[in-house]
CSV table of C-alpha atoms in Angstrom, one decimal:
chain,number,residue,atom,x,y,z
A,969,MET,CA,81.4,-10.4,-21.2
A,970,PRO,CA,79.5,-9.7,-24.4
A,971,PRO,CA,76.3,-7.7,-24.2
A,972,SER,CA,73.1,-9.6,-24.0
A,973,ARG,CA,71.2,-10.0,-27.2
A,974,ALA,CA,67.9,-8.2,-27.3
A,975,ALA,CA,64.9,-10.6,-27.5
A,976,GLU,CA,63.7,-11.1,-31.0
A,977,PRO,CA,60.0,-10.5,-31.8
A,978,LEU,CA,57.9,-13.5,-32.2
A,979,THR,CA,55.8,-13.8,-35.4
A,980,GLY,CA,53.0,-15.9,-36.7
A,981,THR,CA,51.5,-16.9,-33.4
A,982,ASN,CA,50.2,-14.8,-30.5
A,983,HIS,CA,52.8,-15.5,-27.8
A,984,ALA,CA,51.5,-12.9,-25.3
A,985,VAL,CA,52.4,-13.8,-21.8
A,986,PRO,CA,49.1,-14.1,-19.8
A,987,ASP,CA,48.6,-11.7,-17.0
A,988,GLN,CA,49.0,-13.7,-13.9
A,989,ALA,CA,47.0,-11.2,-11.8
A,990,ALA,CA,44.0,-11.3,-14.2
A,991,THR,CA,40.9,-13.1,-12.9
A,992,PRO,CA,40.0,-16.0,-15.2
A,993,LYS,CA,36.7,-15.7,-16.9
A,994,THR,CA,33.8,-17.9,-16.0
A,995,SER,CA,32.3,-20.1,-18.7
A,996,GLN,CA,29.3,-17.8,-18.7
A,997,GLU,CA,31.4,-14.7,-19.3
A,998,TRP,CA,33.3,-16.5,-22.0
A,999,PHE,CA,30.1,-17.4,-23.9
A,1000,GLN,CA,28.8,-13.9,-23.4
A,1001,ASP,CA,31.9,-12.5,-25.0
A,1002,LEU,CA,31.6,-14.9,-28.0
A,1003,ALA,CA,27.9,-14.0,-28.4
A,1004,GLN,CA,28.5,-10.2,-28.2
A,1005,ASP,CA,31.3,-10.5,-30.8
A,1006,ALA,CA,29.1,-12.5,-33.2
A,1007,TRP,CA,26.2,-10.0,-32.6
A,1008,ARG,CA,28.5,-7.0,-33.4
A,1009,ARG,CA,29.7,-8.7,-36.6
A,1010,GLY,CA,26.2,-9.6,-37.6
A,1011,GLN,CA,25.0,-6.0,-37.1
A,1012,ALA,CA,27.9,-4.6,-39.1
A,1013,ALA,CA,27.1,-7.0,-41.9
A,1014,MET,CA,23.5,-6.0,-41.9
A,1015,ALA,CA,24.5,-2.3,-42.0
A,1016,ALA,CA,26.7,-3.1,-45.0
A,1017,GLY,CA,23.9,-4.9,-46.8
A,1018,ASP,CA,25.7,-8.3,-46.7
A,1019,MET,CA,22.7,-10.5,-45.6
A,1020,ASP,CA,24.6,-13.8,-46.1
A,1021,ASP,CA,27.4,-12.8,-43.7
A,1022,ALA,CA,24.9,-11.3,-41.3
A,1023,LEU,CA,23.0,-14.6,-41.3
A,1024,ARG,CA,26.1,-16.5,-40.5
A,1025,TRP,CA,27.1,-14.3,-37.5
A,1026,LEU,CA,23.6,-13.9,-36.1
A,1027,GLU,CA,23.0,-17.7,-36.3
A,1028,ARG,CA,26.2,-18.1,-34.3
A,1029,ALA,CA,25.0,-15.6,-31.7
A,1030,HIS,CA,21.6,-17.3,-31.6
A,1031,ARG,CA,23.2,-20.7,-31.0
A,1032,ILE,CA,25.2,-19.3,-28.1
A,1033,GLY,CA,22.2,-17.3,-26.6
A,1034,PRO,CA,19.0,-18.9,-27.9
A,1035,ARG,CA,16.8,-17.0,-25.5
A,1036,ASP,CA,18.2,-13.5,-26.3
A,1037,ALA,CA,15.2,-11.6,-27.8
A,1038,ALA,CA,17.4,-9.0,-29.5
A,1039,VAL,CA,19.5,-11.6,-31.3
A,1040,ALA,CA,16.4,-13.5,-32.3
A,1041,LEU,CA,14.7,-10.4,-33.6
A,1042,ALA,CA,17.7,-9.4,-35.7
A,1043,LEU,CA,18.1,-12.9,-37.0
A,1044,ALA,CA,14.4,-13.0,-38.0
A,1045,THR,CA,14.8,-9.7,-39.8
A,1046,VAL,CA,17.7,-11.1,-41.8
A,1047,ARG,CA,15.8,-14.3,-42.6
A,1048,LEU,CA,12.8,-12.2,-43.7
A,1049,ARG,CA,15.0,-10.2,-46.1
A,1050,LEU,CA,16.4,-13.5,-47.5
A,1051,GLY,CA,12.8,-14.8,-48.1
A,1052,ALA,CA,13.0,-17.5,-45.4
A,1053,PHE,CA,9.5,-16.7,-44.0
A,1054,ALA,CA,8.9,-19.9,-42.1
A,1055,GLU,CA,12.2,-19.7,-40.3
A,1056,ALA,CA,11.6,-16.1,-39.4
A,1057,ALA,CA,8.1,-16.8,-38.2
A,1058,SER,CA,9.4,-19.6,-35.9
A,1059,LEU,CA,11.8,-17.2,-34.3
A,1060,LEU,CA,9.3,-14.4,-33.9
A,1061,ASP,CA,6.6,-16.6,-32.5
A,1062,ASP,CA,9.0,-17.6,-29.7
A,1063,VAL,CA,9.9,-13.9,-29.1
A,1064,VAL,CA,6.4,-12.6,-28.8
A,1065,GLY,CA,5.4,-15.5,-26.7
A,1066,ARG,CA,7.9,-14.3,-24.1
A,1067,HIS,CA,8.0,-10.5,-24.7
A,1068,ASP,CA,5.5,-7.9,-25.8
A,1069,LEU,CA,7.7,-6.1,-28.3
A,1070,ARG,CA,6.2,-3.8,-30.9
A,1071,GLU,CA,9.0,-4.4,-33.4
A,1072,ALA,CA,8.6,-8.1,-33.1
A,1073,TRP,CA,4.8,-7.9,-33.7
A,1074,LEU,CA,5.3,-5.6,-36.7
A,1075,THR,CA,8.0,-7.9,-38.2
A,1076,LEU,CA,5.7,-10.9,-37.6
A,1077,ALA,CA,2.9,-9.2,-39.5
A,1078,VAL,CA,5.2,-8.8,-42.5
A,1079,VAL,CA,6.3,-12.4,-42.2
A,1080,ARG,CA,2.7,-13.7,-42.0
A,1081,ARG,CA,1.8,-11.8,-45.2
A,1082,GLY,CA,4.8,-13.5,-46.8
A,1083,LEU,CA,3.4,-16.8,-45.8
A,1084,ALA,CA,0.0,-15.9,-47.4
A,1085,ASP,CA,-1.6,-15.9,-43.9
A,1086,PRO,CA,-3.8,-12.7,-43.8
A,1087,ALA,CA,-5.5,-13.7,-40.6
A,1088,GLY,CA,-2.2,-14.2,-38.9
A,1089,ALA,CA,-0.9,-10.9,-40.2
A,1090,ALA,CA,-3.9,-9.1,-38.9
A,1091,VAL,CA,-3.5,-10.7,-35.4
A,1092,ALA,CA,0.1,-9.7,-35.2
A,1093,LEU,CA,-0.5,-6.1,-36.5
A,1094,ALA,CA,-3.4,-5.7,-34.1
A,1095,GLN,CA,-1.1,-6.5,-31.2
A,1096,ALA,CA,1.4,-3.9,-32.3
A,1097,LEU,CA,-1.3,-1.3,-32.8
A,1098,SER,CA,-3.5,-1.9,-29.8
A,1099,ARG,CA,-0.8,-2.3,-27.1
A,1100,HIS,CA,1.9,0.2,-28.2
A,1101,VAL,CA,2.2,3.8,-29.2
A,1102,LEU,CA,1.9,4.1,-33.0
A,1103,PRO,CA,5.3,4.2,-34.7
A,1104,ASP,CA,6.0,6.4,-37.7
A,1105,GLU,CA,2.7,6.4,-39.6
A,1106,ALA,CA,4.4,6.8,-43.0
A,1107,GLY,CA,6.6,3.8,-42.2
A,1108,ILE,CA,3.7,1.4,-41.5
A,1109,ALA,CA,0.9,2.8,-43.6
A,1110,ALA,CA,1.4,0.6,-46.6
A,1111,LEU,CA,1.6,-2.5,-44.4
A,1112,ALA,CA,-1.4,-1.6,-42.3
A,1113,ASP,CA,-3.5,-0.6,-45.3
A,1114,ALA,CA,-2.8,-4.0,-47.0
A,1115,VAL,CA,-3.3,-6.1,-43.9
A,1116,ALA,CA,-6.6,-4.4,-43.0
A,1117,ALA,CA,-7.9,-4.8,-46.6
A,1118,GLU,CA,-6.8,-8.5,-46.8
A,1119,ALA,CA,-8.6,-9.1,-43.5
A,1120,GLY,CA,-11.8,-7.5,-44.7
A,1121,LEU,CA,-11.6,-4.7,-42.1
A,1122,PRO,CA,-12.7,-1.1,-42.7
A,1123,GLY,CA,-9.4,0.5,-41.7
A,1124,TRP,CA,-6.9,0.6,-38.9
A,1125,CYS,CA,-6.1,2.8,-36.0
A,1126,GLY,CA,-3.4,3.6,-33.3
A,1127,LEU,CA,-2.7,5.9,-30.4
A,1128,ARG,CA,-0.1,8.6,-31.2
A,1129,ALA,CA,2.6,9.6,-28.7
A,1130,ASP,CA,0.7,13.0,-28.2
A,1131,GLY,CA,-2.4,11.1,-27.0
A,1132,HIS,CA,-4.5,11.6,-30.2
A,1133,VAL,CA,-5.9,8.7,-32.1
A,1134,ALA,CA,-5.0,8.1,-35.7
A,1135,ALA,CA,-7.8,6.5,-37.7
A,1136,MET,CA,-7.1,5.5,-41.3
A,1137,VAL,CA,-10.4,4.8,-43.0
A,1138,PRO,CA,-11.7,4.9,-46.6
A,1139,ASP,CA,-12.5,8.2,-48.2
A,1140,GLY,CA,-16.0,9.4,-47.1
A,1141,ALA,CA,-16.1,7.2,-44.0
A,1142,LYS,CA,-16.3,8.7,-40.5
A,1143,ALA,CA,-14.7,7.0,-37.5
A,1144,LYS,CA,-16.3,7.1,-34.1
A,1145,LEU,CA,-14.2,7.3,-30.9
A,1146,SER,CA,-15.3,6.1,-27.5
A,1147,VAL,CA,-13.1,6.2,-24.4
A,1148,ASP,CA,-14.2,4.0,-21.5
A,1149,GLY,CA,-17.7,4.0,-22.9
A,1150,MET,CA,-18.0,7.7,-23.4
A,1151,ARG,CA,-18.2,9.2,-26.9
A,1152,LEU,CA,-15.4,11.7,-27.8
A,1153,ALA,CA,-14.9,13.9,-30.8
A,1154,PRO,CA,-12.6,12.3,-33.3
A,1155,GLY,CA,-9.8,14.9,-32.8
A,1156,ALA,CA,-10.0,14.8,-29.0
A,1157,ARG,CA,-7.0,13.8,-26.9
A,1158,VAL,CA,-7.4,10.5,-25.0
A,1159,PRO,CA,-6.9,11.2,-21.2
A,1160,ASP,CA,-3.8,9.8,-19.7
A,1161,THR,CA,-5.8,7.8,-17.1
A,1162,ALA,CA,-8.1,6.2,-19.6
A,1163,ALA,CA,-8.3,2.4,-19.7
A,1164,ALA,CA,-9.4,1.7,-23.4
A,1165,ALA,CA,-10.6,3.4,-26.5
A,1166,ASP,CA,-12.9,2.0,-29.2
A,1167,VAL,CA,-12.6,3.2,-32.8
A,1168,THR,CA,-15.3,2.1,-35.2
A,1169,VAL,CA,-16.7,2.8,-38.6
A,1170,GLY,CA,-20.4,1.9,-39.2
A,1171,GLY,CA,-20.3,-0.2,-36.0
A,1172,ARG,CA,-17.3,-2.2,-37.1
A,1173,ALA,CA,-14.0,-2.1,-35.2
A,1174,LEU,CA,-10.9,-0.9,-37.0
A,1175,LEU,CA,-7.8,-3.0,-36.9
A,1176,GLY,CA,-6.1,-2.2,-33.6
A,1177,SER,CA,-9.4,-1.4,-31.8
A,1178,PRO,CA,-9.9,-1.5,-28.9
A,1179,LEU,CA,-6.8,0.4,-28.0
A,1180,ALA,CA,-5.5,-0.7,-24.6
A,1181,VAL,CA,-4.6,2.8,-23.4
A,1182,ALA,CA,-3.7,1.7,-19.9
A,1183,GLN,CA,-1.3,-0.8,-21.4
A,1184,ILE,CA,0.2,1.7,-23.8
A,1185,ARG,CA,0.7,4.3,-21.0
A,1186,ARG,CA,1.9,1.9,-18.3
A,1187,ILE,CA,5.1,2.7,-16.7
A,1188,GLU,CA,7.7,0.3,-15.2
A,1189,GLY,CA,10.3,1.5,-12.7
A,1190,VAL,CA,11.6,1.7,-9.2
A,1191,VAL,CA,12.2,4.5,-6.8
A,1192,ALA,CA,14.2,4.5,-3.5
A,1193,VAL,CA,15.6,6.9,-0.9
A,1194,ARG,CA,19.2,7.8,-1.2
A,1195,ASP,CA,21.1,10.4,0.9
A,1196,GLY,CA,17.9,12.2,1.7
A,1197,GLY,CA,16.7,12.4,-1.9
A,1198,LEU,CA,15.3,10.0,-4.4
A,1199,GLU,CA,16.7,8.0,-7.2
A,1200,GLY,CA,15.4,5.3,-9.5
A,1201,TRP,CA,14.6,4.4,-13.1
A,1202,ALA,CA,11.5,4.3,-15.3
A,1203,TRP,CA,10.4,3.6,-18.8
A,1204,HIS,CA,7.3,3.1,-20.9
A,1205,PRO,CA,7.3,-0.4,-22.5
A,1206,GLY,CA,4.4,0.6,-24.7
A,1207,ASP,CA,6.1,3.9,-25.7
A,1208,PRO,CA,9.9,3.2,-25.5
A,1209,ASP,CA,10.9,6.4,-27.3
A,1210,ALA,CA,9.4,8.6,-24.6
A,1211,ASP,CA,11.3,10.0,-21.6
A,1212,PRO,CA,9.0,9.3,-18.6
A,1213,VAL,CA,7.6,12.4,-16.9
A,1214,LEU,CA,7.1,11.6,-13.2
A,1215,THR,CA,5.1,13.5,-10.6
A,1216,VAL,CA,6.2,13.7,-7.0
A,1217,ARG,CA,3.1,14.0,-4.8
A,1218,SER,CA,2.3,14.4,-1.1
A,1219,ALA,CA,1.0,11.4,0.7
A,1220,ALA,CA,-2.5,12.9,0.2
A,1221,GLY,CA,-1.9,13.0,-3.6
A,1222,LYS,CA,-1.2,16.7,-4.1
A,1223,ALA,CA,1.3,17.3,-7.0
A,1224,LEU,CA,4.5,18.9,-5.6
A,1225,PHE,CA,6.7,19.0,-8.7
A,1226,THR,CA,7.4,17.0,-11.9
A,1227,LEU,CA,10.7,15.6,-13.3
A,1228,THR,CA,11.8,13.8,-16.4
A,1229,ALA,CA,13.7,10.6,-16.4
A,1230,ASP,CA,16.1,11.0,-19.3
A,1231,ASP,CA,19.5,9.5,-18.2
A,1232,THR,CA,20.0,6.3,-20.3
A,1233,ARG,CA,23.3,5.3,-18.7
A,1234,MET,CA,22.2,2.1,-17.1
A,1235,LEU,CA,21.9,-1.6,-17.8
A,1236,ALA,CA,18.5,-2.6,-19.2
A,1237,PRO,CA,16.3,-4.8,-16.9
A,1238,GLY,CA,15.0,-6.8,-19.8
A,1239,PRO,CA,15.4,-7.5,-23.5
A,1240,LEU,CA,15.2,-4.4,-25.7
A,1241,ALA,CA,14.2,-2.4,-22.6
A,1242,ARG,CA,15.1,1.3,-22.6
A,1243,PRO,CA,15.0,2.5,-19.0
A,1244,ARG,CA,16.0,6.0,-17.9
A,1245,ARG,CA,17.5,7.0,-14.6
A,1246,PHE,CA,16.5,9.9,-12.4
A,1247,HIS,CA,17.7,11.6,-9.3
A,1248,VAL,CA,16.1,14.2,-7.0
A,1249,PRO,CA,18.5,15.8,-4.5
A,1250,ALA,CA,17.7,16.1,-0.8
A,1251,SER,CA,17.4,19.9,-1.1
A,1252,ARG,CA,14.1,19.5,-2.9
A,1253,PHE,CA,12.6,17.9,0.3
A,1254,ALA,CA,14.2,20.3,2.9
A,1255,ARG,CA,10.9,21.8,3.9
A,1256,LEU,CA,8.8,18.7,3.4
A,1257,ALA,CA,8.0,16.3,6.2
A,1258,GLY,CA,6.4,12.9,5.8
A,1259,ALA,CA,6.0,10.5,2.9
A,1260,VAL,CA,5.8,11.3,-0.8
A,1261,ARG,CA,4.5,9.4,-3.8
A,1262,VAL,CA,6.1,9.1,-7.2
A,1263,THR,CA,3.7,8.5,-10.0
A,1264,GLY,CA,3.7,8.2,-13.8
A,1265,ARG,CA,1.4,10.0,-16.2
A,1266,ASP,CA,-1.2,7.4,-15.7
A,1267,GLY,CA,-1.3,8.2,-12.0
A,1268,ARG,CA,0.1,4.9,-10.9
A,1269,ASP,CA,2.9,4.7,-8.3
A,1270,LEU,CA,6.3,3.4,-9.2
A,1271,LEU,CA,7.5,0.3,-7.3
A,1272,GLY,CA,8.8,1.6,-3.9
A,1273,SER,CA,6.4,4.5,-3.7
A,1274,PRO,CA,5.3,5.9,-1.3
A,1275,LEU,CA,8.5,6.6,0.7
A,1276,THR,CA,10.0,9.1,3.1
A,1277,PRO,CA,13.0,11.0,1.7
A,1278,GLY,CA,13.9,12.5,5.1
A,1279,ALA,CA,13.9,9.3,7.0
A,1280,GLU,CA,17.6,8.7,6.6
A,1281,GLN,CA,18.5,12.1,8.0
A,1282,SER,CA,15.9,11.8,10.7
A,1283,ARG,CA,17.3,8.4,11.8
A,1284,ALA,CA,20.9,9.8,11.8
A,1285,ALA,CA,19.8,12.8,13.9
A,1286,ASP,CA,18.0,10.5,16.3
A,1287,ALA,CA,21.1,8.3,16.6
A,1288,ALA,CA,23.3,11.4,17.2
A,1289,ARG,CA,21.0,12.6,20.0
A,1290,ALA,CA,20.9,9.1,21.5
A,1291,VAL,CA,24.7,9.0,21.6
A,1292,ALA,CA,24.8,12.5,23.1
A,1293,ALA,CA,22.4,11.5,25.8
A,1294,LEU,CA,24.4,8.4,26.7
A,1295,PHE,CA,27.7,10.2,26.7
A,1296,PRO,CA,27.0,13.8,27.8
A,1297,ALA,CA,30.6,14.6,28.8
A,1298,ALA,CA,32.3,13.0,25.9
A,1299,GLY,CA,35.5,14.7,25.1
A,1300,ARG,CA,35.6,16.6,28.4
A,1301,ARG,CA,37.1,15.8,31.8
A,1302,ARG,CA,35.5,16.7,35.2
A,1303,HIS,CA,37.8,17.8,38.0
A,1304,ALA,CA,37.4,16.6,41.6
A,1305,GLY,CA,36.0,20.0,42.5
A,1306,GLY,CA,33.2,19.6,40.0
A,1307,SER,CA,34.2,22.1,37.3
A,1308,ASP,CA,34.6,21.1,33.7
A,1309,ALA,CA,37.9,21.5,32.0
A,1310,ALA,CA,39.2,20.8,28.5
A,1311,PRO,CA,41.2,17.6,28.2
A,1312,THR,CA,44.9,17.9,28.4
A,1313,ASP,CA,47.4,16.2,26.1
């Protein structure tokens, strides 16, 4: 019998045999894969400077996922670079109507200027400055200077990540800073627990004032008990570049220790969110009884706080004692004479 002929390779068409054990994708997963592929291709085209190709791929991604804020923001940026201001504004208006994103507000300010709408540009930039930590000052100075001047305002201001206020005013002018109604020196640091800061020149508010400090410093996150310790995630929507510093306190409010949430390996809970995970081992609570609180730098509790780390171990110990009480001779056999003896095989 002649030897069997080896199978010839197939060319031209993908004839791969489907994996019978593979789970078929749902329609949602299929569309998500298509959108992600289009998104990646669009981002690559943007990085290469090919705005026409980026537009084609990002429009495809937007058609598949019209409510994806990250896709809409990227598409608006491409349309802005191509001079399609009205189309970019439509996308951005929808994004900021659903999400308070600094990058979207800044881009919208640029777009409104392109549409010869100085009032609209001022409104958009004011949202970016008043509700978010100031981004790189050198990167937005030209835009902010122009928008403030076109709106007839004496300057602009923002809250830096270090807690100090940046006030950009004409030469010779002096800005006044008030925090929650109390006058502070211009170079003073705004307290973490402040609600708002007013920055004025000659009684006129700068663009961005009042600064919504509580909004900028707010923290979003969750904490829960796990294996006798704590775990959770947190981030600052108004300061997304910052790793949240959390304080573990006693139930009475005494600070016990601080920790930094800096593990970014998790799925984001929302569009363009940048949460960080954290974990506190049970050993940190070995000598601590009762509930604890986990707060952000603004003093507010994370969702889930207060909570009792030792509750799980305590319940397990109680259960073990209950079992021991119900079965005091478990594993041992009592002889008729009343003495205990080890069980025999």
